[in-house]
PDB file of C-alpha atoms in Angstrom:
ATOM      1  CA  VAL A 594     100.767 100.540  70.112  1.00 50.00           C
ATOM      2  CA  ASP A 595      99.602 103.518  67.970  1.00 55.00           C
ATOM      3  CA  THR A 596      97.499 101.186  65.794  1.00 54.00           C
ATOM      4  CA  ALA A 597      95.902  99.626  68.864  1.00 58.00           C
ATOM      5  CA  GLN A 598      95.130 103.061  70.295  1.00 58.00           C
ATOM      6  CA  PHE A 599      93.666 104.236  66.967  1.00 51.00           C
ATOM      7  CA  LEU A 600      91.421 101.161  66.774  1.00 57.00           C
ATOM      8  CA  GLN A 601      90.376 101.560  70.412  1.00 57.00           C
ATOM      9  CA  GLU A 602      89.368 105.193  69.882  1.00 57.00           C
ATOM     10  CA  SER A 603      87.620 104.360  66.601  1.00 56.00           C
ATOM     11  CA  ARG A 604      85.589 101.611  68.300  1.00 58.00           C
ATOM     12  CA  MET A 605      84.568 104.071  70.989  1.00 57.00           C
ATOM     13  CA  ARG A 606      83.296 106.580  68.413  1.00 54.00           C
ATOM     14  CA  ILE A 607      81.459 103.894  66.433  1.00 57.00           C
ATOM     15  CA  CYS A 608      79.806 102.613  69.617  1.00 51.00           C
ATOM     16  CA  ASP A 609      78.683 106.133  70.517  1.00 52.00           C
ATOM     17  CA  ALA A 610      77.199 106.641  67.053  1.00 50.00           C
ATOM     18  CA  ALA A 611      75.471 103.240  67.129  1.00 53.00           C
ATOM     19  CA  LYS A 612      73.977 103.948  70.543  1.00 49.00           C
ATOM     20  CA  ALA A 613      72.667 107.337  69.415  1.00 49.00           C
ATOM     21  CA  ALA A 614      71.129 105.815  66.262  1.00 51.00           C
ATOM     22  CA  ALA A 615      69.522 102.999  68.245  1.00 50.00           C
ATOM     23  CA  HIS A 616      68.067 105.502  70.677  1.00 50.00           C
ATOM     24  CA  ALA A 617      66.521 107.556  67.854  1.00 48.00           C
ATOM     25  CA  LYS A 618      64.972 104.442  66.306  1.00 48.00           C
ATOM     26  CA  MET A 619      63.529 103.268  69.606  1.00 46.00           C
ATOM     27  CA  LYS A 620      61.662 106.542  70.063  1.00 46.00           C
ATOM     28  CA  GLY A 621      59.095 105.549  67.448  1.00 46.00           C
ATOM     29  CA  LEU A 622      58.325 102.166  68.966  1.00 42.00           C
ATOM     30  CA  LYS A 623      55.356 101.757  71.297  1.00 42.00           C
ATOM     31  CA  LYS A 624      57.107  99.354  73.626  1.00 45.00           C
ATOM     32  CA  ALA A 625      60.610 100.705  73.497  1.00 47.00           C
ATOM     33  CA  ALA A 626      63.473  98.925  75.189  1.00 46.00           C
ATOM     34  CA  PRO A 627      65.235 100.728  78.058  1.00 50.00           C
ATOM     35  CA  GLU A 628      67.008 103.865  76.862  1.00 52.00           C
ATOM     36  CA  LEU A 629      70.612 103.432  75.760  1.00 50.00           C
ATOM     37  CA  LYS A 630      72.752 106.085  77.376  1.00 54.00           C
ATOM     38  CA  VAL A 631      75.953 107.475  75.926  1.00 56.00           C
ATOM     39  CA  GLU A 632      78.650 107.986  78.554  1.00 63.00           C
ATOM     40  CA  ALA A 633      79.074 111.656  79.422  1.00 78.00           C
ATOM     41  CA  LYS A 634      82.217 113.293  78.091  1.00 89.00           C
ATOM     42  CA  LEU A 635      83.698 114.916  81.191  1.00 95.00           C
ATOM     43  CA  THR A 636      86.039 117.897  81.227  1.00 96.00           C
ATOM     44  CA  ALA A 637      89.069 118.477  83.444  1.00 96.00           C
ATOM     45  CA  ASP A 638      86.683 120.024  85.999  1.00 95.00           C
ATOM     46  CA  ALA A 639      86.033 116.457  87.184  1.00 95.00           C
ATOM     47  CA  VAL A 640      89.649 116.136  88.368  1.00 96.00           C
ATOM     48  CA  VAL A 641      91.206 119.620  88.682  1.00 95.00           C
ATOM     49  CA  PRO A 642      88.904 122.421  89.899  1.00 93.00           C
ATOM     50  CA  PRO A 643      88.768 125.368  87.480  1.00 93.00           C
ATOM     51  CA  ILE A 644      89.704 128.868  88.606  1.00 92.00           C
ATOM     52  CA  SER A 645      87.811 132.121  88.103  1.00 92.00           C
ATOM     53  CA  ASP A 646      89.088 134.925  85.881  1.00 91.00           C
ATOM     54  CA  ALA A 647      89.899 136.974  88.978  1.00 92.00           C
ATOM     55  CA  ARG A 648      91.829 134.086  90.517  1.00 92.00           C
ATOM     56  CA  ARG A 649      93.695 133.566  87.239  1.00 94.00           C
ATOM     57  CA  ASP A 650      94.724 137.233  87.119  1.00 94.00           C
ATOM     58  CA  SER A 651      95.934 136.993  90.716  1.00 94.00           C
ATOM     59  CA  LEU A 652      97.984 133.850  89.988  1.00 92.00           C
ATOM     60  CA  ILE A 653      99.576 135.457  86.938  1.00 94.00           C
ATOM     61  CA  ALA A 654     100.537 138.540  88.944  1.00 94.00           C
ATOM     62  CA  ARG A 655     102.047 136.510  91.793  1.00 92.00           C
ATOM     63  CA  MET A 656     103.621 133.680  89.787  1.00 93.00           C
ATOM     64  CA  PRO A 657     107.307 133.423  90.748  1.00 93.00           C
ATOM     65  CA  VAL A 658     110.056 132.622  88.283  1.00 94.00           C
ATOM     66  CA  THR A 659     110.903 128.924  88.506  1.00 95.00           C
ATOM     67  CA  GLU A 660     112.863 126.373  86.567  1.00 96.00           C
ATOM     68  CA  PRO A 661     111.272 125.795  83.129  1.00 98.00           C
ATOM     69  CA  ILE A 662     108.784 122.975  82.612  1.00 98.00           C
ATOM     70  CA  ILE A 663     107.670 121.341  79.363  1.00 99.00           C
ATOM     71  CA  SER A 664     104.235 119.672  79.247  1.00 99.00           C
ATOM     72  CA  ILE A 665     103.482 117.527  76.191  1.00 99.00           C
ATOM     73  CA  GLY A 666     100.306 115.741  75.115  1.00 99.00           C
ATOM     74  CA  ALA A 667      99.959 113.158  72.337  1.00 99.00           C
ATOM     75  CA  SER A 668      97.721 110.338  71.166  1.00 99.00           C
ATOM     76  CA  THR A 669      97.562 108.414  67.879  1.00 98.00           C
ATOM     77  CA  GLY A 670     100.999 108.626  66.252  1.00 98.00           C
ATOM     78  CA  GLY A 671     102.455 109.976  69.461  1.00 99.00           C
ATOM     79  CA  THR A 672     104.838 107.174  70.366  1.00 98.00           C
ATOM     80  CA  GLU A 673     106.959 107.742  67.262  1.00 98.00           C
ATOM     81  CA  ALA A 674     106.579 111.512  67.483  1.00 99.00           C
ATOM     82  CA  LEU A 675     107.762 111.530  71.102  1.00 99.00           C
ATOM     83  CA  ARG A 676     110.678 109.256  70.264  1.00 99.00           C
ATOM     84  CA  GLU A 677     111.784 111.635  67.527  1.00 99.00           C
ATOM     85  CA  VAL A 678     111.565 114.677  69.789  1.00 99.00           C
ATOM     86  CA  LEU A 679     113.112 113.189  72.931  1.00 99.00           C
ATOM     87  CA  GLU A 680     116.032 111.532  71.144  1.00 99.00           C
ATOM     88  CA  GLU A 681     117.150 114.931  69.845  1.00 99.00           C
ATOM     89  CA  LEU A 682     117.307 116.548  73.276  1.00 99.00           C
ATOM     90  CA  PRO A 683     120.579 117.096  75.162  1.00 98.00           C
ATOM     91  CA  ALA A 684     121.022 115.688  78.653  1.00 98.00           C
ATOM     92  CA  ASN A 685     120.556 119.111  80.300  1.00 97.00           C
ATOM     93  CA  SER A 686     117.132 119.775  78.755  1.00 98.00           C
ATOM     94  CA  PRO A 687     114.304 121.250  80.856  1.00 98.00           C
ATOM     95  CA  ALA A 688     112.064 118.967  82.887  1.00 99.00           C
ATOM     96  CA  ILE A 689     109.398 117.302  80.746  1.00 99.00           C
ATOM     97  CA  LEU A 690     105.981 115.877  81.608  1.00 99.00           C
ATOM     98  CA  ILE A 691     104.191 113.703  79.036  1.00 99.00           C
ATOM     99  CA  VAL A 692     100.690 112.333  78.621  1.00 99.00           C
ATOM    100  CA  GLN A 693     100.552 109.779  75.815  1.00 99.00           C
ATOM    101  CA  HIS A 694      97.208 108.012  75.430  1.00 98.00           C
ATOM    102  CA  MET A 695      98.223 104.433  76.007  1.00 97.00           C
ATOM    103  CA  PRO A 696      96.738 101.425  77.834  1.00 94.00           C
ATOM    104  CA  GLU A 697      97.842 100.472  81.322  1.00 92.00           C
ATOM    105  CA  LYS A 698     101.081  98.454  81.493  1.00 90.00           C
ATOM    106  CA  PHE A 699     102.303  99.766  78.130  1.00 97.00           C
ATOM    107  CA  THR A 700     103.549 103.115  79.443  1.00 98.00           C
ATOM    108  CA  GLY A 701     106.267 101.579  81.613  1.00 98.00           C
ATOM    109  CA  ALA A 702     107.730  99.613  78.706  1.00 98.00           C
ATOM    110  CA  PHE A 703     107.495 102.688  76.487  1.00 98.00           C
ATOM    111  CA  ALA A 704     109.388 104.804  79.035  1.00 99.00           C
ATOM    112  CA  ARG A 705     112.084 102.155  79.514  1.00 98.00           C
ATOM    113  CA  ARG A 706     112.597 101.875  75.760  1.00 98.00           C
ATOM    114  CA  LEU A 707     113.013 105.633  75.393  1.00 99.00           C
ATOM    115  CA  ASP A 708     115.375 105.729  78.363  1.00 99.00           C
ATOM    116  CA  THR A 709     117.792 103.461  76.486  1.00 99.00           C
ATOM    117  CA  THR A 710     117.885 105.687  73.377  1.00 98.00           C
ATOM    118  CA  CYS A 711     117.725 109.214  74.837  1.00 99.00           C
ATOM    119  CA  ALA A 712     120.364 111.423  76.448  1.00 99.00           C
ATOM    120  CA  ILE A 713     117.789 112.509  79.028  1.00 99.00           C
ATOM    121  CA  THR A 714     116.370 110.130  81.626  1.00 99.00           C
ATOM    122  CA  VAL A 715     112.879 108.841  80.803  1.00 99.00           C
ATOM    123  CA  LYS A 716     110.702 107.024  83.334  1.00 98.00           C
ATOM    124  CA  GLU A 717     107.084 106.193  84.054  1.00 99.00           C
ATOM    125  CA  ALA A 718     105.902 108.703  86.639  1.00 99.00           C
ATOM    126  CA  GLU A 719     105.193 107.712  90.229  1.00 99.00           C
ATOM    127  CA  ASP A 720     103.250 109.757  92.745  1.00 98.00           C
ATOM    128  CA  GLY A 721     105.518 112.356  94.339  1.00 98.00           C
ATOM    129  CA  ASP A 722     108.265 112.135  91.693  1.00 98.00           C
ATOM    130  CA  LEU A 723     110.451 115.231  91.614  1.00 98.00           C
ATOM    131  CA  VAL A 724     110.234 117.180  88.357  1.00 98.00           C
ATOM    132  CA  MET A 725     113.797 118.012  87.372  1.00 98.00           C
ATOM    133  CA  ALA A 726     115.936 119.080  84.431  1.00 98.00           C
ATOM    134  CA  GLY A 727     117.246 116.256  82.278  1.00 98.00           C
ATOM    135  CA  ARG A 728     114.310 113.963  83.008  1.00 99.00           C
ATOM    136  CA  ALA A 729     111.006 113.173  81.297  1.00 99.00           C
ATOM    137  CA  LEU A 730     108.129 111.660  83.260  1.00 99.00           C
ATOM    138  CA  ILE A 731     105.445 109.751  81.339  1.00 99.00           C
ATOM    139  CA  ALA A 732     101.990 109.447  82.893  1.00 99.00           C
ATOM    140  CA  PRO A 733     101.086 105.827  83.694  1.00 98.00           C
ATOM    141  CA  GLY A 734      98.174 104.307  81.803  1.00 98.00           C
ATOM    142  CA  ASN A 735      94.700 104.425  83.392  1.00 98.00           C
ATOM    143  CA  VAL A 736      95.500 107.259  85.847  1.00 98.00           C
ATOM    144  CA  HIS A 737      95.854 111.036  85.601  1.00 99.00           C
ATOM    145  CA  MET A 738      99.065 113.000  86.181  1.00 99.00           C
ATOM    146  CA  GLN A 739      99.114 116.525  87.586  1.00 99.00           C
ATOM    147  CA  LEU A 740     101.899 119.030  88.152  1.00 99.00           C
ATOM    148  CA  VAL A 741     102.142 120.369  91.709  1.00 98.00           C
ATOM    149  CA  ARG A 742     104.398 123.132  93.012  1.00 96.00           C
ATOM    150  CA  ASN A 743     105.666 122.638  96.564  1.00 89.00           C
ATOM    151  CA  GLY A 744     107.641 125.671  97.645  1.00 79.00           C
ATOM    152  CA  SER A 745     110.730 125.732  95.460  1.00 75.00           C
ATOM    153  CA  ARG A 746     110.098 122.345  93.862  1.00 92.00           C
ATOM    154  CA  TYR A 747     107.741 120.752  91.396  1.00 98.00           C
ATOM    155  CA  THR A 748     106.434 117.232  91.873  1.00 99.00           C
ATOM    156  CA  VAL A 749     103.818 115.126  90.125  1.00 99.00           C
ATOM    157  CA  LYS A 750     100.601 113.852  91.635  1.00 99.00           C
ATOM    158  CA  ILE A 751      99.103 110.608  90.320  1.00 98.00           C
ATOM    159  CA  VAL A 752      95.329 110.336  90.775  1.00 98.00           C
ATOM    160  CA  GLU A 753      92.589 108.030  89.515  1.00 95.00           C
ATOM    161  CA  GLY A 754      89.399 110.011  88.959  1.00 95.00           C
ATOM    162  CA  PRO A 755      87.010 109.628  86.020  1.00 97.00           C
ATOM    163  CA  HIS A 756      87.967 109.675  82.355  1.00 97.00           C
ATOM    164  CA  VAL A 757      88.369 113.211  81.022  1.00 98.00           C
ATOM    165  CA  SER A 758      87.635 113.808  77.345  1.00 95.00           C
ATOM    166  CA  ARG A 759      87.161 110.004  77.410  1.00 95.00           C
ATOM    167  CA  HIS A 760      90.814 109.452  78.357  1.00 98.00           C
ATOM    168  CA  ARG A 761      92.783 108.511  81.451  1.00 98.00           C
ATOM    169  CA  PRO A 762      95.428 109.830  81.525  1.00 98.00           C
ATOM    170  CA  SER A 763      94.073 113.042  80.035  1.00 98.00           C
ATOM    171  CA  VAL A 764      96.155 115.775  78.438  1.00 99.00           C
ATOM    172  CA  ASP A 765      93.624 118.372  79.632  1.00 98.00           C
ATOM    173  CA  VAL A 766      94.283 117.374  83.247  1.00 99.00           C
ATOM    174  CA  LEU A 767      98.042 117.733  82.842  1.00 99.00           C
ATOM    175  CA  PHE A 768      97.759 121.033  80.975  1.00 99.00           C
ATOM    176  CA  ARG A 769      95.316 122.606  83.432  1.00 98.00           C
ATOM    177  CA  SER A 770      97.462 121.644  86.411  1.00 99.00           C
ATOM    178  CA  THR A 771     100.531 122.978  84.599  1.00 99.00           C
ATOM    179  CA  ALA A 772      98.777 126.272  83.867  1.00 98.00           C
ATOM    180  CA  GLN A 773      97.826 126.734  87.517  1.00 97.00           C
ATOM    181  CA  ALA A 774     101.131 125.584  89.039  1.00 97.00           C
ATOM    182  CA  ALA A 775     103.680 126.994  86.594  1.00 97.00           C
ATOM    183  CA  GLY A 776     102.033 129.585  84.351  1.00 96.00           C
ATOM    184  CA  ARG A 777     104.568 131.367  82.141  1.00 97.00           C
ATOM    185  CA  ASN A 778     107.344 129.068  83.423  1.00 97.00           C
ATOM    186  CA  ALA A 779     105.921 126.245  81.301  1.00 98.00           C
ATOM    187  CA  LEU A 780     105.805 125.476  77.601  1.00 99.00           C
ATOM    188  CA  GLY A 781     102.790 123.523  76.340  1.00 99.00           C
ATOM    189  CA  MET A 782     103.011 121.220  73.300  1.00 99.00           C
ATOM    190  CA  LEU A 783     100.154 119.316  71.689  1.00 99.00           C
ATOM    191  CA  LEU A 784     101.219 116.661  69.205  1.00 99.00           C
ATOM    192  CA  THR A 785      99.465 114.294  66.815  1.00 99.00           C
ATOM    193  CA  GLY A 786      96.291 112.575  67.988  1.00 99.00           C
ATOM    194  CA  MET A 787      92.603 111.848  67.442  1.00 98.00           C
ATOM    195  CA  GLY A 788      89.879 113.817  69.202  1.00 97.00           C
ATOM    196  CA  ASP A 789      90.166 117.030  71.201  1.00 98.00           C
ATOM    197  CA  ASP A 790      91.881 116.083  74.479  1.00 99.00           C
ATOM    198  CA  GLY A 791      94.397 118.782  75.350  1.00 99.00           C
ATOM    199  CA  ALA A 792      92.836 121.602  73.319  1.00 99.00           C
ATOM    200  CA  ARG A 793      91.065 123.194  76.291  1.00 98.00           C
ATOM    201  CA  GLY A 794      94.044 122.696  78.551  1.00 99.00           C
ATOM    202  CA  LEU A 795      96.445 124.230  76.049  1.00 99.00           C
ATOM    203  CA  LEU A 796      94.193 127.289  75.842  1.00 99.00           C
ATOM    204  CA  GLU A 797      94.245 127.557  79.628  1.00 98.00           C
ATOM    205  CA  MET A 798      98.048 127.409  79.574  1.00 99.00           C
ATOM    206  CA  ARG A 799      98.143 130.205  77.012  1.00 98.00           C
ATOM    207  CA  GLN A 800      95.741 132.294  79.082  1.00 97.00           C
ATOM    208  CA  MET A 801      98.112 131.880  82.040  1.00 98.00           C
ATOM    209  CA  GLY A 802     101.029 133.233  80.012  1.00 97.00           C
ATOM    210  CA  SER A 803     102.576 129.983  78.794  1.00 98.00           C
ATOM    211  CA  PRO A 804     103.953 129.814  75.264  1.00 99.00           C
ATOM    212  CA  THR A 805     102.047 127.085  73.422  1.00 99.00           C
ATOM    213  CA  VAL A 806     102.749 124.999  70.322  1.00 99.00           C
ATOM    214  CA  ALA A 807     100.670 122.635  68.197  1.00 99.00           C
ATOM    215  CA  GLN A 808     102.028 120.182  65.633  1.00 99.00           C
ATOM    216  CA  ASP A 809     101.240 121.041  62.025  1.00 99.00           C
ATOM    217  CA  GLU A 810      98.969 118.956  59.822  1.00 99.00           C
ATOM    218  CA  GLU A 811     101.643 117.769  57.411  1.00 99.00           C
ATOM    219  CA  SER A 812     103.759 116.080  60.075  1.00 99.00           C
ATOM    220  CA  SER A 813     100.830 114.752  62.161  1.00 99.00           C
ATOM    221  CA  VAL A 814      99.683 111.146  61.806  1.00 98.00           C
ATOM    222  CA  VAL A 815      96.195 112.301  62.872  1.00 98.00           C
ATOM    223  CA  PHE A 816      95.510 116.042  62.818  1.00 99.00           C
ATOM    224  CA  GLY A 817      92.720 115.955  65.401  1.00 98.00           C
ATOM    225  CA  MET A 818      93.985 117.277  68.731  1.00 99.00           C
ATOM    226  CA  PRO A 819      96.338 119.889  67.209  1.00 99.00           C
ATOM    227  CA  LYS A 820      93.634 121.093  64.806  1.00 99.00           C
ATOM    228  CA  GLU A 821      91.150 121.535  67.638  1.00 99.00           C
ATOM    229  CA  ALA A 822      93.713 123.517  69.635  1.00 99.00           C
ATOM    230  CA  ILE A 823      94.444 125.766  66.654  1.00 99.00           C
ATOM    231  CA  GLN A 824      90.746 126.394  66.024  1.00 99.00           C
ATOM    232  CA  ARG A 825      90.240 127.372  69.677  1.00 98.00           C
ATOM    233  CA  GLY A 826      93.103 129.862  69.562  1.00 99.00           C
ATOM    234  CA  ALA A 827      95.120 127.743  71.998  1.00 99.00           C
ATOM    235  CA  ALA A 828      98.257 127.417  69.863  1.00 99.00           C
ATOM    236  CA  GLY A 829     100.606 130.366  69.903  1.00 99.00           C
ATOM    237  CA  ARG A 830     102.652 128.664  67.192  1.00 98.00           C
ATOM    238  CA  VAL A 831     102.129 125.802  64.750  1.00 99.00           C
ATOM    239  CA  LEU A 832     105.317 123.871  63.977  1.00 99.00           C
ATOM    240  CA  PRO A 833     106.377 120.675  62.209  1.00 99.00           C
ATOM    241  CA  LEU A 834     107.522 117.818  64.411  1.00 99.00           C
ATOM    242  CA  SER A 835     111.113 118.318  63.252  1.00 99.00           C
ATOM    243  CA  ARG A 836     111.264 121.681  65.063  1.00 99.00           C
ATOM    244  CA  MET A 837     109.825 120.629  68.424  1.00 99.00           C
ATOM    245  CA  ALA A 838     113.123 119.592  70.029  1.00 99.00           C
ATOM    246  CA  THR A 839     114.711 122.917  69.093  1.00 99.00           C
ATOM    247  CA  GLU A 840     111.712 124.720  70.552  1.00 99.00           C
ATOM    248  CA  ILE A 841     112.216 122.912  73.861  1.00 99.00           C
ATOM    249  CA  VAL A 842     115.937 123.656  73.976  1.00 98.00           C
ATOM    250  CA  ASN A 843     115.394 127.338  73.145  1.00 98.00           C
ATOM    251  CA  PHE A 844     112.681 127.689  75.764  1.00 98.00           C
ATOM    252  CA  GLY A 845     114.975 126.275  78.409  1.00 98.00           C
ATOM    253  CA  ARG A 846     117.903 128.421  77.311  1.00 97.00           C
ATOM    254  CA  ASN A 847     115.903 131.669  77.189  1.00 96.00           C
ATOM    255  CA  ALA A 848     113.759 131.162  80.282  1.00 94.00           C
ATOM    256  CA  PRO A 849     114.353 133.648  83.135  1.00 91.00           C
ATOM    257  CA  LYS A 850     116.457 132.187  85.923  1.00 88.00           C
ATOM    258  CA  PRO A 851     115.118 131.972  89.494  1.00 88.00           C
ATOM    259  CA  THR A 852     116.788 134.513  91.757  1.00 73.00           C
ATOM    260  CA  GLY A 853     115.817 133.046  95.120  1.00 57.00           C
ATOM    261  CA  GLY A 854     113.328 130.916  97.012  1.00 46.00           C
ATOM    262  CA  MET A 855     109.758 130.630  95.801  1.00 43.00           C
ATOM    263  CA  ALA A 856     106.683 131.326  97.879  1.00 40.00           C
TER     264      ALA A 856
END
């Protein structure tokens, strides 16, 4: 699946480059063919409205303590990386949300396979699924997944919407929604992958008080997404894949405990 994803992304980049080159060549021709347009690369704004600095400061100040949440993004090389991380986790691990760039219909099989080898429960997310400790929800292919806080509970929202950073599901969409709904109650992790999806969202999580981690170059199959996050100042820490499971367990163990109902 990783090879197929890598080839799919590579074809997309080659097509973009070819279109741009063709457009430049056509400029010099008297009777040019209709202009070839490169598809716009949309940000998470197209799916999750951004918030102002003032609104962000207000959310940080009023953010209640909740159960811990882990949001993870991955692309090329991610299926094996996620398997390695999730199989090391104990059954009482914090709730986990995952966006793995993968075609439609592959995510369900991927989740079922992990569910048979992990102590935690792993399933393909459905709209309205409860986010709970001991369970990982994987975003379905060809739709976006958002984290939503409803009173004292977290649920996921599955939406269509346009491609963001040329992906659906998009890591940026998950990370932005996590930043706004959970703030410092969430840990953001960006693993191996091509491109820059997730880098902006991870920075937004960090700005909302979330601890953030990017996978290091040595253990990444493709050091694209993590590198972009590091360069943007989005990664609070840079760790090898072998330390990610421990990071999740420690975050859950050290997270403040809710003392009552949430607003």
